[in-house]
Amino acid sequence: MLQFITRRMIYLIPSLLGIVLITFILSRVLPGDPALMIAGEQAPQSVVENIRTELGLNDPLYVQFGTYVKQLFQGDLGTAWHTGHTVIEDFAVRLPATIELGIVSLLIALLVAIPVGIIAATKKESILDHISRFFSLIGACMPVFWLGLLLILIFYSKLGIAPAPMGRIGNDILPPTNITGLYLVDSLLTADWVAFRQALSHIIMPAICLSAGTMAIIARMMRSSMLEVIGQDYIRTARAKGLSEGNVIYKHALANASIPTITMVGLQIGYLLGGAVITETLFSWPGVGSYVTESILATDYAPIQAFTLLSAVVYSVINLLVDVIYGLIDPRIRYD
Amino acid sequence: MNSTQPVTEVVQDPEAISAFREGWFKFCQVMKLFLRNKLATLGLVLIIAWTVVAVVAPLIAPYAPDATELDAKLQSPSAAHWFGTDQFGRDILSRVLHASQISIWTGLIAVAISFFIGVPLGGIAAYYGGWLGNLIMRIMDIFLAFPSLILAMAIAAAMGPGLISAMIAVGIVGIPEFARLMYSQTIYLKEREFVEASLSIGVRNRTILMRHIFPNALAPLLVRITLGMGFAILTAASLSFLGLGVKPPLAEWGAMISDGREYIITGEWWIVTFPGLAIATTILGFNLLGDGLRDVLDPRLRTSRK
């Protein structure tokens, strides 16, 4: 098992290098002169030229790449001009909000999608199956930004039962003592019930919005892999042995059907990262995603590049973890 | 150029005619299977409807898409403005209709970029193999390591916001999927007898790849194109929503929703609802059609929608 994990980790190295190379190319080779961006359109040529030298933009590309990699190893992702901080500092402040939103969204998606997928498969062609398939069809084609706005419209503007889409907690409430940075966890740890209720009510809408697409895809995946497994011989054998239906479905079928679903969850992390940019912007959620949108509007490139790089790294590492989990669940995979 | 190729087809050739009949028969069978799938038919209807709308938009739109009417700002849907008006008094219905042109063009151009770069790359990588093939496919894998919307965002931001940037960005993001699909198809097809037969009579590699392997890989590629259109339209709309797509006066669904964002709080629902419905129905159409085509054309990839 250890050998399997090591081998998978070694595979990760060239792909990480590739990711760094692509983000580098994006920042240097594509049109758009960073020096001109910093200096402004009307800046005299000499000023632009000075900035170019200062940034090392006049060096040969391979030297620039070397410098870029060196800076990455030193944890230097550049400076965000529009906030005046280094990108790392801004990320450190904003990351907990994004992590909290991401975890809650994924939990909602899994808690709804897996049972729905199982029931839809075991009660195929029932009304519930049709309803769940209808929603997974809709969920897959609804743009995140539109769904978010409809949620705000219905639950805040019209019904008035949701809080204003303005951040993680009400303006008049103090955030809980900072322990993990996740408001829900921190307020539970400090038994700050007011903050907990506030944080919970603020996170529900953005989390549902972000989870919808994932929920739809996982429910569909779960249904189809369950259907496939239920048709297998070993399920018939299990039934023939006289096992209860619950035992057959939840022990024998679910374990086997969960493998493709786990892969899908890994792939969905990428979707969640992209969706977070949009969802956070809609709900003024003070995370990394809304930071990226602010940077886009301010034509500030360093944060965008850094976010691109980090999300690709996170995505790759999570897919590595998925592979490892795979190996744990299904020993056959370790020996390929 | 093709001196080694012995047969040229003549239309009057009875064999060609019977081959044509056979092809037609096959086509009819596929169509019959396809039309039996109600959801796929719905998808096709949605796409045809939006395409027609895009073509005749200037004729059927009651107002010009950028005509402002300052005393008719933020009006709810009425007889004069079926979908209401936005904050500049522009008619939402007219803008939604006109925007269909941009969305469909964006989808077509982006998918064309993905297709015409991805398919040759995948085909070459699989057919010739070796270090070149390996290199190509590893590069594709690295592109797939980026979450798609984020990569599109980074490319569009680096190129400078605008419609063209958005199209190119979405097109680049779609390349690896096409390359991988063509790769797997070519790997499977290049071992088949007809390729061996062509090789043995001295047909060039390039000709084999283009005239024998590519046509045989068309069915799954067609499915990918259809699903890719939905993906491209959605991603381009997301880029516009983030301010990386079309510039303001131009009507585009994602940008219209972005414009109407602030008015949601005060309850002006029509500004975002109609463009959103337009995006959702278009993507629904492409997704349904793609799934349906897959079921009919490629039983090996059949979804579990039993």
XYZ file of C-alpha atoms in Angstrom:
642
model
C 0.000 0.000 0.000
C 2.806 2.377 0.938
C 4.499 1.596 -2.342
C 1.290 2.435 -4.185
C 1.012 5.785 -2.433
C 4.670 6.656 -3.081
C 4.330 5.768 -6.745
C 1.278 7.975 -7.092
C 3.085 10.831 -5.370
C 6.013 10.571 -7.732
C 3.599 10.846 -10.653
C 2.409 14.107 -9.155
C 5.774 15.858 -9.537
C 5.866 16.255 -13.338
C 2.264 17.368 -13.393
C 2.954 20.007 -10.737
C 5.898 21.227 -12.827
C 3.612 21.380 -15.837
C 1.055 23.387 -13.890
C 3.726 25.884 -12.853
C 4.942 26.130 -16.443
C 1.446 26.826 -17.771
C 0.696 29.516 -15.198
C 4.054 31.057 -16.036
C 3.288 31.052 -19.754
C -0.089 32.601 -19.042
C 1.512 35.424 -17.120
C 4.314 36.206 -19.564
C 3.678 35.067 -23.080
C 0.086 35.958 -23.713
C -0.589 39.508 -24.901
C -0.949 42.158 -22.218
C 2.182 43.797 -20.820
C 2.280 43.552 -17.008
C 4.545 46.596 -16.840
C 2.046 48.664 -18.791
C -0.708 47.418 -16.473
C 1.191 48.599 -13.406
C 2.271 51.904 -14.896
C -1.092 52.691 -16.476
C -1.965 53.287 -20.114
C -0.743 56.893 -20.218
C 2.610 56.332 -18.501
C 5.671 57.579 -20.411
C 7.750 54.955 -22.169
C 10.709 55.415 -19.795
C 8.619 54.591 -16.726
C 7.231 51.458 -18.361
C 10.746 50.465 -19.361
C 11.993 50.922 -15.781
C 9.229 48.724 -14.434
C 10.017 46.130 -17.072
C 13.633 45.989 -15.912
C 12.572 45.930 -12.277
C 10.222 43.000 -12.862
C 12.885 41.211 -14.884
C 10.671 41.247 -17.968
C 13.663 42.028 -20.193
C 15.492 38.856 -19.175
C 15.327 35.819 -21.441
C 12.231 33.687 -20.808
C 14.088 30.790 -19.202
C 15.694 33.142 -16.685
C 12.284 34.572 -15.924
C 10.930 31.065 -15.425
C 13.800 30.258 -13.048
C 13.074 33.365 -11.019
C 9.371 32.510 -10.984
C 9.996 28.999 -9.649
C 12.444 30.319 -7.059
C 9.849 32.825 -5.865
C 7.253 30.081 -5.620
C 9.539 28.019 -3.413
C 9.979 31.040 -1.192
C 6.205 31.290 -0.933
C 6.152 34.491 -2.959
C 3.075 34.677 -5.145
C 3.456 38.343 -5.929
C 1.760 41.453 -4.649
C -1.855 42.429 -5.178
C -1.745 46.047 -6.314
C -5.354 46.726 -5.510
C -5.071 45.725 -1.847
C -1.438 46.624 -1.251
C -0.755 43.285 0.468
C 1.157 40.288 -0.790
C -1.097 37.681 -2.339
C -0.148 35.175 0.365
C -1.309 37.559 3.108
C -4.624 38.136 1.377
C -5.093 34.420 0.813
C -4.355 33.638 4.460
C -7.093 36.020 5.577
C -9.643 34.847 3.040
C -9.013 31.128 2.739
C -10.974 29.975 5.832
C -14.187 31.492 4.445
C -13.752 29.608 1.183
C -12.878 26.356 2.928
C -15.921 26.621 5.157
C -18.212 27.288 2.204
C -16.645 24.467 0.198
C -16.972 21.898 2.987
C -20.570 22.789 3.782
C -21.478 22.680 0.072
C -19.860 19.306 -0.420
C -21.590 17.941 2.684
C -24.975 19.169 1.486
C -24.354 17.709 -1.950
C -23.352 14.302 -0.584
C -26.051 14.138 2.085
C -28.737 14.757 -0.504
C -27.297 13.109 -3.580
C -26.213 9.740 -2.196
C -29.524 8.746 -0.561
C -31.448 10.123 -3.524
C -29.263 8.180 -5.943
C -29.688 4.958 -3.965
C -33.449 5.302 -3.640
C -33.800 6.242 -7.302
C -31.890 3.109 -8.273
C -33.673 0.715 -5.929
C -37.087 2.137 -6.759
C -36.457 2.579 -10.449
C -39.254 4.246 -12.457
C -41.038 5.276 -9.252
C -42.249 8.857 -8.860
C -39.258 9.591 -6.666
C -36.925 8.351 -9.360
C -38.557 10.615 -11.918
C -38.465 13.620 -9.613
C -34.806 13.095 -8.785
C -33.912 12.654 -12.443
C -35.811 15.812 -13.330
C -33.896 17.780 -10.726
C -30.538 16.365 -11.699
C -31.278 17.355 -15.288
C -32.189 20.896 -14.234
C -29.295 21.127 -11.781
C -26.797 20.286 -14.492
C -27.898 23.041 -16.859
C -28.564 25.904 -14.474
C -25.768 28.469 -14.399
C -24.517 28.897 -10.826
C -24.850 32.660 -10.976
C -28.452 32.475 -12.083
C -29.417 29.919 -9.451
C -27.776 32.077 -6.776
C -29.669 35.167 -7.858
C -32.968 33.262 -7.950
C -32.323 31.993 -4.408
C -31.628 35.544 -3.235
C -34.713 36.816 -5.059
C -37.051 34.202 -3.602
C -35.741 33.700 -0.082
C -34.463 37.175 0.686
C -36.274 39.730 -1.481
C -39.692 38.078 -1.717
C -40.115 35.789 1.312
C -37.714 37.582 3.626
C -36.708 34.387 5.430
C -33.017 34.435 4.463
C -30.502 37.027 5.645
C -29.159 39.591 3.177
C -26.523 38.088 0.870
C -23.788 40.076 2.577
C -20.988 37.997 3.972
C -20.621 35.338 6.634
C -22.344 36.904 9.607
C -24.645 39.841 10.400
C -23.061 43.286 10.528
C -24.090 43.838 14.154
C -22.724 40.509 15.399
C -19.135 39.900 16.454
C -17.537 36.968 14.684
C -16.564 34.098 17.022
C -13.092 33.934 18.516
C -10.678 32.897 15.811
C -9.516 29.308 16.321
C -9.831 27.537 12.983
C -11.180 30.467 10.989
C -14.321 28.469 10.217
C -17.139 30.399 11.882
C -19.361 27.376 12.379
C -16.608 25.384 14.085
C -15.252 28.295 16.104
C -18.654 29.332 17.418
C -19.389 25.741 18.431
C -16.038 25.448 20.218
C -16.605 28.658 22.139
C -20.318 27.885 22.691
C -21.202 31.200 21.068
C -24.752 30.286 20.041
C -25.685 33.686 18.638
C -22.746 33.643 16.256
C -23.425 30.004 15.376
C -27.019 30.681 14.388
C -25.935 33.715 12.409
C -23.143 31.891 10.635
C -25.439 28.977 9.857
C -28.184 31.178 8.447
C -25.667 33.064 6.317
C -23.995 30.002 4.873
C -27.102 28.040 3.877
C -27.989 29.912 0.699
C -24.510 30.211 -0.810
C -23.799 26.590 0.113
C -26.976 25.341 -1.568
C -26.168 27.456 -4.614
C -22.659 26.065 -4.888
C -23.721 22.489 -4.207
C -26.540 22.249 -6.767
C -24.447 21.249 -9.769
C -22.404 18.749 -7.772
C -25.536 17.334 -6.199
C -27.099 16.758 -9.597
C -24.064 14.995 -11.006
C -23.396 12.835 -7.955
C -27.035 11.769 -7.678
C -27.010 10.738 -11.322
C -23.701 8.933 -10.943
C -24.852 7.161 -7.784
C -28.063 6.036 -9.461
C -26.335 4.664 -12.529
C -23.560 2.846 -10.684
C -26.091 1.382 -8.225
C -28.203 0.155 -11.131
C -25.175 -1.453 -12.665
C -24.123 -3.152 -9.443
C -27.632 -4.374 -8.617
C -27.631 -6.301 -11.882
C -24.474 -8.240 -10.955
C -24.362 -11.909 -10.062
C -23.003 -11.432 -6.557
C -26.046 -9.382 -5.645
C -28.292 -12.194 -6.832
C -26.165 -14.588 -4.779
C -26.464 -12.396 -1.713
C -30.237 -12.330 -2.135
C -30.320 -16.070 -2.753
C -28.469 -16.618 0.507
C -31.451 -14.973 2.153
C -29.809 -11.753 3.244
C -32.201 -8.968 4.071
C -32.735 -6.411 1.308
C -31.206 -3.684 3.482
C -28.101 -5.769 3.981
C -27.804 -6.450 0.256
C -28.194 -2.819 -0.751
C -26.224 -1.079 1.976
C -23.415 -3.584 2.469
C -22.879 -5.381 -0.805
C -24.112 -2.977 -3.431
C -23.170 0.351 -1.896
C -19.501 -0.482 -1.344
C -19.071 -1.409 -4.975
C -21.192 1.385 -6.356
C -19.353 4.009 -4.337
C -16.104 3.705 -6.304
C -17.152 5.658 -9.415
C -18.968 8.082 -7.150
C -15.789 8.803 -5.194
C -13.940 9.577 -8.425
C -16.761 11.895 -9.351
C -16.529 13.669 -5.984
C -12.819 14.230 -6.630
C -13.542 15.693 -10.033
C -16.253 17.884 -8.564
C -13.706 19.656 -6.371
C -12.572 21.442 -9.509
C -16.122 22.492 -10.220
C -16.539 23.715 -6.636
C -13.369 25.820 -6.888
C -14.641 27.488 -10.055
C -18.152 27.806 -8.675
C -16.777 29.402 -5.509
C -15.560 32.387 -7.525
C -19.093 33.029 -8.750
C -20.971 32.103 -5.583
C -18.751 34.188 -3.318
C -19.175 37.153 -5.622
C -22.959 36.820 -5.509
C -23.170 36.545 -1.734
C -20.329 38.991 -0.952
C -18.681 36.060 0.788
C -15.255 37.306 1.915
C -13.307 34.326 0.574
C -10.663 33.726 -2.042
C -13.225 33.522 -4.843
C -14.624 37.006 -4.393
C -11.029 38.221 -4.033
C -10.352 36.869 -7.511
C -13.373 38.666 -8.942
C -12.233 41.898 -7.311
C -8.812 41.351 -8.875
C -10.392 40.812 -12.291
C -12.286 44.081 -11.993
C -9.108 45.867 -10.860
C -7.093 44.183 -13.668
C -4.732 42.934 -11.000
C -3.033 39.818 -12.359
C -0.924 38.406 -9.532
C -3.906 37.187 -7.470
C -5.573 35.645 -10.528
C -2.404 33.751 -11.465
C -1.840 32.664 -7.888
C -5.401 31.417 -7.570
C -5.119 29.541 -10.861
C -1.906 27.888 -9.730
C -3.158 26.997 -6.263
C -6.464 25.631 -7.452
C -4.698 23.360 -9.942
C -2.365 22.130 -7.204
C -5.241 21.524 -4.784
C -7.217 19.788 -7.511
C -4.286 17.502 -8.375
C -3.588 16.644 -4.747
C -7.258 15.865 -4.111
C -7.356 13.596 -7.117
C -4.273 11.861 -5.763
C -6.123 11.362 -2.471
C -9.060 9.969 -4.406
C -6.732 7.458 -6.028
C -5.413 6.449 -2.623
C -8.920 6.053 -1.196
C -9.710 3.978 -4.246
C -6.770 1.725 -3.430
C -7.995 1.403 0.150
C -11.530 0.447 -0.854
C -10.599 -1.824 -3.711
C -7.339 -3.768 -3.245
C -7.397 -4.843 -6.908
C -6.510 -1.311 -8.015
C -3.219 -1.269 -6.112
C -1.664 -3.866 -8.334
C -2.173 -2.432 -11.773
C -0.737 13.084 -54.655
C -2.848 9.997 -54.218
C -1.298 8.033 -57.049
C -1.264 4.938 -54.877
C -4.991 5.023 -54.451
C -6.465 2.826 -57.132
C -10.186 3.476 -56.903
C -11.961 6.702 -57.709
C -15.657 6.711 -57.100
C -18.078 7.272 -59.931
C -21.523 8.367 -58.970
C -23.261 6.150 -61.491
C -21.456 3.128 -60.129
C -24.218 0.720 -58.999
C -22.151 -0.241 -55.996
C -21.942 3.358 -54.930
C -25.684 3.702 -55.317
C -26.362 0.670 -53.182
C -23.820 1.917 -50.641
C -25.673 5.217 -50.610
C -28.975 3.388 -50.115
C -27.481 1.434 -47.282
C -26.157 4.600 -45.707
C -29.546 6.257 -46.047
C -31.222 3.222 -44.517
C -28.808 3.333 -41.596
C -29.436 7.039 -41.164
C -33.193 6.447 -41.080
C -32.750 3.739 -38.476
C -30.653 6.015 -36.321
C -33.215 8.787 -36.686
C -35.999 6.385 -35.712
C -34.125 5.296 -32.597
C -33.349 8.899 -31.839
C -36.907 10.163 -32.194
C -38.099 7.385 -29.896
C -36.028 9.057 -27.183
C -38.409 11.824 -26.110
C -35.883 13.795 -24.077
C -33.364 13.840 -26.911
C -36.076 15.028 -29.283
C -36.927 17.795 -26.842
C -33.247 18.737 -26.839
C -33.175 18.887 -30.615
C -36.330 21.019 -30.664
C -34.830 23.442 -28.144
C -31.653 23.824 -30.179
C -33.491 24.273 -33.469
C -35.751 26.835 -31.808
C -32.830 28.866 -30.455
C -30.979 28.653 -33.760
C -34.029 29.969 -35.601
C -34.375 32.733 -33.020
C -30.724 33.664 -33.480
C -31.150 33.886 -37.249
C -34.346 35.918 -37.270
C -33.694 37.937 -34.085
C -33.377 41.286 -35.885
C -36.704 40.653 -37.630
C -38.769 39.538 -34.646
C -37.288 41.672 -31.864
C -39.771 44.471 -31.106
C -37.011 47.002 -30.266
C -33.345 47.519 -31.057
C -31.236 45.716 -28.439
C -29.448 48.897 -27.358
C -32.354 51.346 -27.697
C -32.754 53.120 -24.378
C -36.045 54.585 -23.269
C -35.296 56.703 -20.234
C -38.898 57.134 -19.108
C -39.440 53.366 -19.203
C -36.709 52.265 -16.807
C -37.069 49.089 -14.723
C -40.597 48.357 -15.877
C -42.082 44.998 -15.045
C -43.325 42.816 -17.927
C -46.222 44.462 -19.759
C -47.904 44.421 -23.154
C -45.366 46.903 -24.515
C -42.369 45.125 -22.990
C -43.166 41.414 -22.591
C -40.051 40.711 -20.533
C -39.902 44.168 -18.929
C -37.099 46.717 -19.214
C -33.726 47.135 -17.515
C -32.173 50.073 -15.681
C -31.546 51.931 -18.945
C -35.041 51.309 -20.241
C -33.856 48.729 -22.762
C -36.334 46.052 -23.796
C -35.274 42.753 -22.211
C -37.088 40.581 -24.763
C -35.216 42.217 -27.638
C -31.919 41.869 -25.818
C -32.523 38.206 -24.969
C -33.364 37.480 -28.615
C -30.329 39.308 -29.963
C -28.033 37.769 -27.361
C -28.840 34.301 -28.701
C -26.675 35.163 -31.708
C -23.655 35.892 -29.542
C -24.139 32.803 -27.399
C -24.516 30.438 -30.330
C -21.564 31.978 -32.173
C -19.456 31.784 -29.031
C -20.341 28.131 -28.642
C -19.604 27.356 -32.287
C -16.281 29.174 -32.406
C -15.074 27.843 -29.068
C -15.989 24.268 -29.992
C -14.372 24.716 -33.409
C -11.130 25.779 -31.705
C -11.243 22.778 -29.367
C -12.113 20.424 -32.206
C -9.613 21.570 -34.831
C -6.725 21.609 -32.372
C -7.709 18.753 -30.081
C -8.683 16.156 -32.676
C -5.459 16.317 -34.770
C -3.363 16.323 -31.590
C -5.130 13.270 -30.200
C -5.041 11.459 -33.543
C -1.340 12.117 -34.100
C -0.461 11.193 -30.539
C -2.242 7.859 -30.785
C -1.311 6.964 -34.363
C 2.401 7.733 -34.246
C 2.839 7.178 -30.517
C 6.423 7.339 -29.285
C 7.838 10.297 -27.409
C 5.789 12.785 -29.425
C 2.544 11.038 -28.588
C 3.528 10.821 -24.964
C 4.470 14.474 -24.821
C 1.208 15.594 -26.410
C -0.925 13.562 -24.061
C 1.035 14.603 -20.948
C 0.486 18.241 -21.913
C -3.226 17.521 -22.282
C -3.238 15.921 -18.819
C -1.675 19.023 -17.346
C -4.370 21.189 -18.898
C -6.949 18.889 -17.342
C -5.341 19.461 -13.950
C -6.817 22.963 -13.967
C -10.470 23.364 -13.000
C -12.039 24.360 -16.312
C -13.737 27.618 -15.342
C -10.620 28.812 -13.526
C -8.351 28.061 -16.490
C -10.768 29.857 -18.813
C -10.782 32.794 -16.418
C -7.005 32.953 -16.240
C -6.616 32.819 -20.029
C -9.333 35.402 -20.641
C -7.870 37.697 -17.972
C -4.378 37.369 -19.417
C -5.609 38.187 -22.920
C -7.621 41.144 -21.745
C -11.403 40.989 -21.306
C -13.543 40.830 -24.424
C -15.725 38.552 -26.476
C -12.849 37.222 -28.595
C -10.761 36.452 -25.499
C -13.693 34.599 -23.982
C -14.197 32.498 -27.124
C -10.509 31.621 -27.341
C -10.256 30.890 -23.623
C -13.244 28.559 -23.677
C -11.920 26.948 -26.859
C -8.497 26.266 -25.339
C -10.049 24.779 -22.216
C -11.984 22.298 -24.372
C -8.951 21.059 -26.339
C -7.829 18.249 -23.976
C -11.250 16.585 -23.947
C -11.272 16.319 -27.735
C -7.657 15.187 -27.807
C -8.315 12.454 -25.269
C -11.398 11.229 -27.064
C -9.656 11.139 -30.455
C -6.669 9.471 -28.814
C -8.710 6.608 -27.399
C -10.626 6.197 -30.661
C -7.452 6.114 -32.745
C -5.738 3.636 -30.439
C -8.714 1.331 -30.909
C -9.151 1.907 -34.649
C -5.526 1.697 -35.726
C -5.394 -2.017 -34.897
C -8.397 -2.772 -37.099
C -8.094 -4.722 -40.346
C -9.032 -1.867 -42.647
C -6.060 0.145 -41.439
C -3.784 -2.836 -41.878
C -5.195 -3.351 -45.371
C -4.575 0.279 -46.335
C -1.034 0.114 -44.981
C -0.329 -3.027 -46.967
C -1.310 -1.377 -50.245
C 0.932 1.558 -49.430
C -1.535 4.271 -48.382
C 0.227 7.086 -46.580
C -0.087 7.430 -42.837
C -1.578 10.892 -43.123
C -4.216 9.642 -45.544
C -5.073 6.724 -43.286
C -5.459 9.034 -40.343
C -7.635 11.515 -42.215
C -9.660 9.302 -44.547
C -9.997 6.062 -42.620
C -9.575 6.627 -38.920
C -11.169 10.055 -38.557
C -14.498 9.165 -40.264
C -14.799 6.116 -38.051
C -14.335 8.223 -34.941
C -16.995 10.729 -35.993
C -19.874 9.346 -33.936
C -18.319 9.844 -30.494
C -16.827 13.132 -31.662
C -20.290 14.328 -32.645
C -21.547 13.529 -29.154
C -18.613 15.457 -27.700
C -19.310 18.446 -29.981
C -22.915 18.602 -28.827
C -22.069 18.369 -25.129
C -19.156 20.750 -25.734
C -21.523 23.392 -27.112
C -23.481 23.383 -23.856
C -20.284 23.601 -21.835
C -18.891 26.408 -24.013
C -22.041 28.534 -23.832
C -22.239 28.103 -20.061
C -18.550 28.882 -19.492
C -18.630 31.905 -21.795
C -21.705 33.219 -19.983
C -19.902 32.708 -16.666
C -16.921 34.677 -17.972
C -19.229 37.504 -19.059
C -20.857 37.428 -15.656
C -17.419 37.877 -14.053
C -16.666 40.811 -16.342
C -14.327 38.886 -18.634
C -16.620 38.518 -21.620
C -18.502 40.984 -23.784
C -18.265 44.699 -23.118
C -21.372 46.392 -21.618
C -23.623 47.763 -24.379
C -23.574 44.475 -26.270
C -26.393 42.110 -25.322
C -25.150 38.802 -23.933
C -27.056 36.554 -21.515
C -24.347 36.273 -18.849
C -23.619 39.995 -18.983
C -27.344 40.822 -18.788
C -27.645 38.737 -15.622
C -24.600 40.479 -14.221
C -26.209 43.854 -14.985
C -29.409 42.890 -13.213
C -27.669 41.637 -10.086
C -28.133 44.722 -7.952
C -31.834 44.900 -8.738
C -32.510 41.450 -7.280
C -32.343 42.871 -3.766
C -35.133 45.317 -4.560
C -37.184 42.619 -6.242
C -36.874 43.487 -9.960
C -36.882 39.840 -10.906
C -37.381 40.070 -14.664
C -33.961 41.486 -15.485
C -32.125 38.303 -14.529
C -34.888 35.725 -14.911
C -35.336 35.828 -18.684
C -31.696 35.744 -19.782
C -31.175 32.976 -17.204
C -34.028 30.955 -18.676
C -32.470 31.444 -22.091
C -29.099 30.077 -20.953
C -30.670 27.179 -19.079
C -32.901 26.083 -21.972
C -30.045 26.296 -24.471
C -27.739 24.218 -22.310
C -30.536 21.801 -21.486
C -31.062 21.367 -25.230
C -27.428 20.554 -25.921
C -27.149 18.222 -22.915
C -30.285 16.286 -23.824
C -29.298 16.055 -27.465
C -25.777 14.956 -26.558
C -27.003 12.227 -24.223
C -29.527 11.081 -26.793
C -26.963 10.985 -29.581
C -24.647 8.984 -27.369
C -27.324 6.406 -26.706
C -28.092 6.050 -30.395
C -24.679 6.366 -31.999
C -22.369 4.769 -29.551
C -23.765 1.884 -27.553
C -20.365 1.368 -25.916
C -20.618 4.691 -24.149
C -24.287 4.319 -23.369
C -25.429 6.140 -20.267
C -27.343 4.246 -17.704
C -30.526 6.100 -18.476
C -32.320 2.847 -19.083
